[in-house]
Amino acid sequence: MVVGEASSPSTPLTNNCSIIDAQKGDPLAFGSYWKQMNDECTLVIKGWELMSYYSDLSNMCWYMLPELKDAIERIHHLVGNAVTKDRYIVVGNGSSQLFQASLFALSPLDVPDHPVNVVAAAPYYSEYKSAINILHSRMFQWGGDAAVYDKNEPYIEMVTSPNNPDGTLREPVVNSVAEGKFIYDLAYYWPQFTPITHKADDDVMLFTFSKCTGHAGSRIGWAIVKDIEVAKKMATFVQSSSMGVSKESQTRAAKIIGVICDGYQNLKSKESELFFEYSKRLMKERWEKLGEAVEQSMVFGVVKYPNAYCNFTNEISETYPSFAWLKCEEGKENGHNYLRKLNISSREGERFGADSKFVRVSMLGMDDDFNELVKRLSSVKIE
Amino acid sequence: MVVGEASSPSTPLTNNCSIIDAQKGDPLAFGSYWKQMNDECTLVIKGWELMSYYSDLSNMCWYMLPELKDAIERIHHLVGNAVTKDRYIVVGNGSSQLFQASLFALSPLDVPDHPVNVVAAAPYYSEYKSAINILHSRMFQWGGDAAVYDKNEPYIEMVTSPNNPDGTLREPVVNSVAEGKFIYDLAYYWPQFTPITHKADDDVMLFTFSKCTGHAGSRIGWAIVKDIEVAKKMATFVQSSSMGVSKESQTRAAKIIGVICDGYQNLKSKESELFFEYSKRLMKERWEKLGEAVEQSMVFGVVKYPNAYCNFTNEISETYPSFAWLKCEEGKENGHNYLRKLNISSREGERFGADSKFVRVSMLGMDDDFNELVKRLSSVKIE
């Protein structure tokens, strides 16, 4: 089990200090914002409320609460990161479930002995491969690195933009004459991580509450889909695999997203910092600290990101990915092992289809953990 | 889509009266109990709470809140319907997800070209087949009626007890020399539906919050598993398909289950009715009304259930299934069509592997709907 790898957080390896878990992508950093908010973010549900399976029988996504649909459309309209007009929204138990749902919706059913290849350009999100392999499906199979895909067979390309693990903006890369379909994983296309350069308008786009606001425990994801037949198939998959999505989480997501949007709409900014300002400032400060630490250590290099004009903040803006994708400088061959000696748990480059020089480190841990992370990165030298 | 069949509830077919939806199994009947409860059932979550993916890294089911695990163990101990000591609990997004998870955990991986047959004795729960077929898995396939399974190949038998649709108590029925594995779907093994005759102690047992308390919108199910390796595989499946389970729902389920258990522990029964007393009385009253209506109509027959001693209520007790499984008397060949003429939407016998004389009708609708259902059943005669 993936998380099992990091399941002994209290066992010190060296230096008699506890392990910093930077392996997982738990977005705890934004908790500080929600902690200083008042009761408007508090969810209250009475014992008899939200008991039915059903939310809206007039919608093909019958389990989706109308207020969540409204909130999703509202925040995309506010941020300007995706087109929602005349599109279909399908809610899922996190974008993980919608990833599988979209594979089911897009895979051809008429060629059961030729599962479609699902590819993503390396370095790719480490969980795509395992989420596909565990299903042992007749409809699709993991096809590896999209950049070297050269089969003359239909394929589905995952386009993760900004990319996990390396934060770069992505476009499709497969060079094949075969028919391709595309799933855009836009989990990180929010202004705290990257400049919003355009309204995304792709066939199937996946988003998640986890990365937008930091509420990973809620397991709320959504897809924005052009073709109603694809959207219907996705909703049927969610019905079949979990008979819908937790209503408690749906109503909480609607409330939290509503509070963010209200803040901008009511221009409360003079009183208190608005969510994307706060979260972007936090990411900026962390990236500055990390940059200094990495420079000081002389062990790792970090990707340089181009600046771009952000349509949401109306200024030239930098990129602050949720992960640091570190590359060992010459002489060090294994980033993961190096960090282990510093009692920093990270995710190995190999898991993302890259080599062992690379390692992924979360930028979204708690304040204390993050500060300890940069301290260890900068001060300890190991030969 | 299954629910789509019943998605036009406001269109009258005949008699200018609206359709009663008795097709779905939405357990709304118990809402009346929760409505009269006080604030102890109210869930309050602040904006910054429950944000992490993780709940307990020391448990193989790392996303399960410890308070939910405790509540599940506590209610089984109270009711006496399942052994939990030295067993592993895996939480899922409803028992639907755990059904798929248990198939993945129990299917042999080493014979990918021979998917294991998943069987259930007819009449069987209509969704097993579709939840299997949608996956197009190399590991397992729908194998049909367990009672006629005669292949000399490994199989997995679903044992649904009490059974959906017909409320009967079940044991395995496959008569084959091949190796069989068993998944016990015990969703309805609660005292409001059936006498609790024994502590179930099977290898894999599935339960759901939906049917126990009526909170279907929460999507909380759990499996009680003997073998830790099976439990680990199930938790890995839930991780891979939805990265855990909504924490809002988990904490609410823990609270509601806790309130039920507190009631019995504190012997508050003198002041107000306890949950299983209330819900059993409600089921009893409804079955009496339905019995009268069916008798009066002379169109349908209903299964007769044996009485048994209930270890929970300490009395001889009747069976009050959550569905009525109606059989047309001679001369009427299609129960579903007959009910349509009464503007009652039901689920056809064929969907459960039975013939068209049979039809499933929910006993768990809202009071007004249920009363209208029995009124139509008893008063209207159609030739």
PDB file of N, CA, C and O in Angstrom, chain A residues 60-61 86-90 101-102 104-107 109 181 203-204 225-237, chain B residues 1 134:
ATOM      1  N   MET A  60     -28.759  14.351 -14.858  1.00  0.00           N
ATOM      2  CA  MET A  60     -28.225  13.001 -15.114  1.00  0.00           C
ATOM      3  C   MET A  60     -27.262  12.603 -13.986  1.00  0.00           C
ATOM      4  O   MET A  60     -27.111  11.431 -13.692  1.00  0.00           O
ATOM      5  N   CYS A  61     -26.646  13.577 -13.328  1.00  0.00           N
ATOM      6  CA  CYS A  61     -25.831  13.294 -12.137  1.00  0.00           C
ATOM      7  C   CYS A  61     -26.765  13.467 -10.929  1.00  0.00           C
ATOM      8  O   CYS A  61     -26.692  14.442 -10.184  1.00  0.00           O
ATOM      9  N   ASP A  86     -22.856  25.569 -20.772  1.00  0.00           N
ATOM     10  CA  ASP A  86     -23.225  24.486 -21.685  1.00  0.00           C
ATOM     11  C   ASP A  86     -22.345  23.248 -21.521  1.00  0.00           C
ATOM     12  O   ASP A  86     -22.100  22.506 -22.471  1.00  0.00           O
ATOM     13  N   ARG A  87     -21.819  23.062 -20.320  1.00  0.00           N
ATOM     14  CA  ARG A  87     -21.035  21.850 -20.027  1.00  0.00           C
ATOM     15  C   ARG A  87     -21.770  21.048 -18.958  1.00  0.00           C
ATOM     16  O   ARG A  87     -22.625  21.587 -18.249  1.00  0.00           O
ATOM     17  N   TYR A  88     -21.417  19.787 -18.818  1.00  0.00           N
ATOM     18  CA  TYR A  88     -22.038  18.907 -17.823  1.00  0.00           C
ATOM     19  C   TYR A  88     -21.060  18.680 -16.674  1.00  0.00           C
ATOM     20  O   TYR A  88     -19.876  18.439 -16.898  1.00  0.00           O
ATOM     21  N   ILE A  89     -21.567  18.770 -15.467  1.00  0.00           N
ATOM     22  CA  ILE A  89     -20.721  18.557 -14.295  1.00  0.00           C
ATOM     23  C   ILE A  89     -21.079  17.220 -13.661  1.00  0.00           C
ATOM     24  O   ILE A  89     -22.250  16.900 -13.461  1.00  0.00           O
ATOM     25  N   VAL A  90     -20.040  16.427 -13.399  1.00  0.00           N
ATOM     26  CA  VAL A  90     -20.215  15.135 -12.734  1.00  0.00           C
ATOM     27  C   VAL A  90     -19.368  15.160 -11.467  1.00  0.00           C
ATOM     28  O   VAL A  90     -18.158  15.424 -11.533  1.00  0.00           O
ATOM     29  N   ALA A 101     -13.685   6.757 -13.692  1.00  0.00           N
ATOM     30  CA  ALA A 101     -14.969   6.928 -14.393  1.00  0.00           C
ATOM     31  C   ALA A 101     -14.753   7.419 -15.817  1.00  0.00           C
ATOM     32  O   ALA A 101     -15.421   6.961 -16.752  1.00  0.00           O
ATOM     33  N   SER A 102     -13.794   8.317 -16.004  1.00  0.00           N
ATOM     34  CA  SER A 102     -13.573   8.851 -17.348  1.00  0.00           C
ATOM     35  C   SER A 102     -12.911   7.811 -18.253  1.00  0.00           C
ATOM     36  O   SER A 102     -13.188   7.758 -19.449  1.00  0.00           O
ATOM     37  N   PHE A 104     -13.549   4.614 -18.073  1.00  0.00           N
ATOM     38  CA  PHE A 104     -14.670   3.768 -18.473  1.00  0.00           C
ATOM     39  C   PHE A 104     -15.523   4.440 -19.536  1.00  0.00           C
ATOM     40  O   PHE A 104     -15.998   3.799 -20.464  1.00  0.00           O
ATOM     41  N   ALA A 105     -15.695   5.749 -19.404  1.00  0.00           N
ATOM     42  CA  ALA A 105     -16.556   6.456 -20.350  1.00  0.00           C
ATOM     43  C   ALA A 105     -15.906   6.596 -21.722  1.00  0.00           C
ATOM     44  O   ALA A 105     -16.598   6.619 -22.739  1.00  0.00           O
ATOM     45  N   LEU A 106     -14.582   6.670 -21.754  1.00  0.00           N
ATOM     46  CA  LEU A 106     -13.900   6.942 -23.028  1.00  0.00           C
ATOM     47  C   LEU A 106     -13.358   5.695 -23.721  1.00  0.00           C
ATOM     48  O   LEU A 106     -12.990   5.755 -24.895  1.00  0.00           O
ATOM     49  N   SER A 107     -13.281   4.581 -23.000  1.00  0.00           N
ATOM     50  CA  SER A 107     -12.725   3.381 -23.619  1.00  0.00           C
ATOM     51  C   SER A 107     -13.744   2.754 -24.561  1.00  0.00           C
ATOM     52  O   SER A 107     -14.916   2.641 -24.219  1.00  0.00           O
ATOM     53  N   LEU A 109     -15.923   0.013 -26.221  1.00  0.00           N
ATOM     54  CA  LEU A 109     -16.458  -1.237 -25.661  1.00  0.00           C
ATOM     55  C   LEU A 109     -16.441  -2.361 -26.680  1.00  0.00           C
ATOM     56  O   LEU A 109     -16.595  -3.521 -26.331  1.00  0.00           O
ATOM     57  N   LYS A 181      -7.863  10.108 -27.327  1.00  0.00           N
ATOM     58  CA  LYS A 181      -8.790  10.881 -26.507  1.00  0.00           C
ATOM     59  C   LYS A 181      -7.998  11.452 -25.337  1.00  0.00           C
ATOM     60  O   LYS A 181      -6.930  10.928 -25.000  1.00  0.00           O
ATOM     61  N   ASP A 203     -12.386  18.545 -23.517  1.00  0.00           N
ATOM     62  CA  ASP A 203     -13.531  17.618 -23.536  1.00  0.00           C
ATOM     63  C   ASP A 203     -13.873  17.088 -22.148  1.00  0.00           C
ATOM     64  O   ASP A 203     -15.034  17.033 -21.764  1.00  0.00           O
ATOM     65  N   VAL A 204     -12.843  16.646 -21.424  1.00  0.00           N
ATOM     66  CA  VAL A 204     -13.050  16.121 -20.069  1.00  0.00           C
ATOM     67  C   VAL A 204     -12.002  16.747 -19.163  1.00  0.00           C
ATOM     68  O   VAL A 204     -10.806  16.547 -19.369  1.00  0.00           O
ATOM     69  N   VAL A 225     -17.550  18.286 -18.457  1.00  0.00           N
ATOM     70  CA  VAL A 225     -17.565  17.401 -19.626  1.00  0.00           C
ATOM     71  C   VAL A 225     -18.389  18.039 -20.742  1.00  0.00           C
ATOM     72  O   VAL A 225     -19.459  18.576 -20.499  1.00  0.00           O
ATOM     73  N   LYS A 226     -17.866  17.962 -21.974  1.00  0.00           N
ATOM     74  CA  LYS A 226     -18.595  18.557 -23.110  1.00  0.00           C
ATOM     75  C   LYS A 226     -19.738  17.678 -23.603  1.00  0.00           C
ATOM     76  O   LYS A 226     -20.802  18.160 -23.928  1.00  0.00           O
ATOM     77  N   ASP A 227     -19.473  16.380 -23.713  1.00  0.00           N
ATOM     78  CA  ASP A 227     -20.417  15.456 -24.350  1.00  0.00           C
ATOM     79  C   ASP A 227     -21.313  14.828 -23.293  1.00  0.00           C
ATOM     80  O   ASP A 227     -20.835  14.147 -22.376  1.00  0.00           O
ATOM     81  N   ILE A 228     -22.609  15.012 -23.417  1.00  0.00           N
ATOM     82  CA  ILE A 228     -23.521  14.494 -22.390  1.00  0.00           C
ATOM     83  C   ILE A 228     -23.460  12.971 -22.285  1.00  0.00           C
ATOM     84  O   ILE A 228     -23.638  12.421 -21.195  1.00  0.00           O
ATOM     85  N   GLU A 229     -23.172  12.288 -23.387  1.00  0.00           N
ATOM     86  CA  GLU A 229     -23.103  10.825 -23.315  1.00  0.00           C
ATOM     87  C   GLU A 229     -21.922  10.376 -22.456  1.00  0.00           C
ATOM     88  O   GLU A 229     -22.013   9.410 -21.703  1.00  0.00           O
ATOM     89  N   VAL A 230     -20.801  11.081 -22.581  1.00  0.00           N
ATOM     90  CA  VAL A 230     -19.630  10.780 -21.741  1.00  0.00           C
ATOM     91  C   VAL A 230     -19.963  11.085 -20.276  1.00  0.00           C
ATOM     92  O   VAL A 230     -19.689  10.283 -19.373  1.00  0.00           O
ATOM     93  N   ALA A 231     -20.600  12.226 -20.046  1.00  0.00           N
ATOM     94  CA  ALA A 231     -20.965  12.606 -18.677  1.00  0.00           C
ATOM     95  C   ALA A 231     -21.911  11.574 -18.058  1.00  0.00           C
ATOM     96  O   ALA A 231     -21.757  11.184 -16.898  1.00  0.00           O
ATOM     97  N   LYS A 232     -22.885  11.105 -18.826  1.00  0.00           N
ATOM     98  CA  LYS A 232     -23.830  10.102 -18.327  1.00  0.00           C
ATOM     99  C   LYS A 232     -23.113   8.811 -17.947  1.00  0.00           C
ATOM    100  O   LYS A 232     -23.413   8.205 -16.922  1.00  0.00           O
ATOM    101  N   LYS A 233     -22.185   8.396 -18.786  1.00  0.00           N
ATOM    102  CA  LYS A 233     -21.434   7.166 -18.487  1.00  0.00           C
ATOM    103  C   LYS A 233     -20.624   7.335 -17.206  1.00  0.00           C
ATOM    104  O   LYS A 233     -20.507   6.406 -16.405  1.00  0.00           O
ATOM    105  N   MET A 234     -20.056   8.513 -17.017  1.00  0.00           N
ATOM    106  CA  MET A 234     -19.268   8.759 -15.800  1.00  0.00           C
ATOM    107  C   MET A 234     -20.170   8.705 -14.567  1.00  0.00           C
ATOM    108  O   MET A 234     -19.814   8.112 -13.542  1.00  0.00           O
ATOM    109  N   ALA A 235     -21.344   9.327 -14.663  1.00  0.00           N
ATOM    110  CA  ALA A 235     -22.270   9.318 -13.523  1.00  0.00           C
ATOM    111  C   ALA A 235     -22.738   7.889 -13.231  1.00  0.00           C
ATOM    112  O   ALA A 235     -22.890   7.500 -12.071  1.00  0.00           O
ATOM    113  N   THR A 236     -22.957   7.107 -14.292  1.00  0.00           N
ATOM    114  CA  THR A 236     -23.361   5.711 -14.106  1.00  0.00           C
ATOM    115  C   THR A 236     -22.248   4.922 -13.411  1.00  0.00           C
ATOM    116  O   THR A 236     -22.517   4.071 -12.559  1.00  0.00           O
ATOM    117  N   PHE A 237     -21.001   5.225 -13.763  1.00  0.00           N
ATOM    118  CA  PHE A 237     -19.883   4.550 -13.101  1.00  0.00           C
ATOM    119  C   PHE A 237     -19.859   4.891 -11.609  1.00  0.00           C
ATOM    120  O   PHE A 237     -19.695   4.009 -10.759  1.00  0.00           O
TER     121      PHE A 237
ATOM    122  N   MET B   1     -29.349   4.236 -17.246  1.00  0.00           N
ATOM    123  CA  MET B   1     -29.083   4.415 -15.821  1.00  0.00           C
ATOM    124  C   MET B   1     -30.289   3.920 -15.028  1.00  0.00           C
ATOM    125  O   MET B   1     -31.425   4.226 -15.364  1.00  0.00           O
ATOM    126  N   ILE B 134     -20.167  -3.625 -15.488  1.00  0.00           N
ATOM    127  CA  ILE B 134     -19.623  -2.321 -15.909  1.00  0.00           C
ATOM    128  C   ILE B 134     -18.094  -2.308 -15.868  1.00  0.00           C
ATOM    129  O   ILE B 134     -17.451  -1.576 -16.613  1.00  0.00           O
TER     130      ILE B 134
END
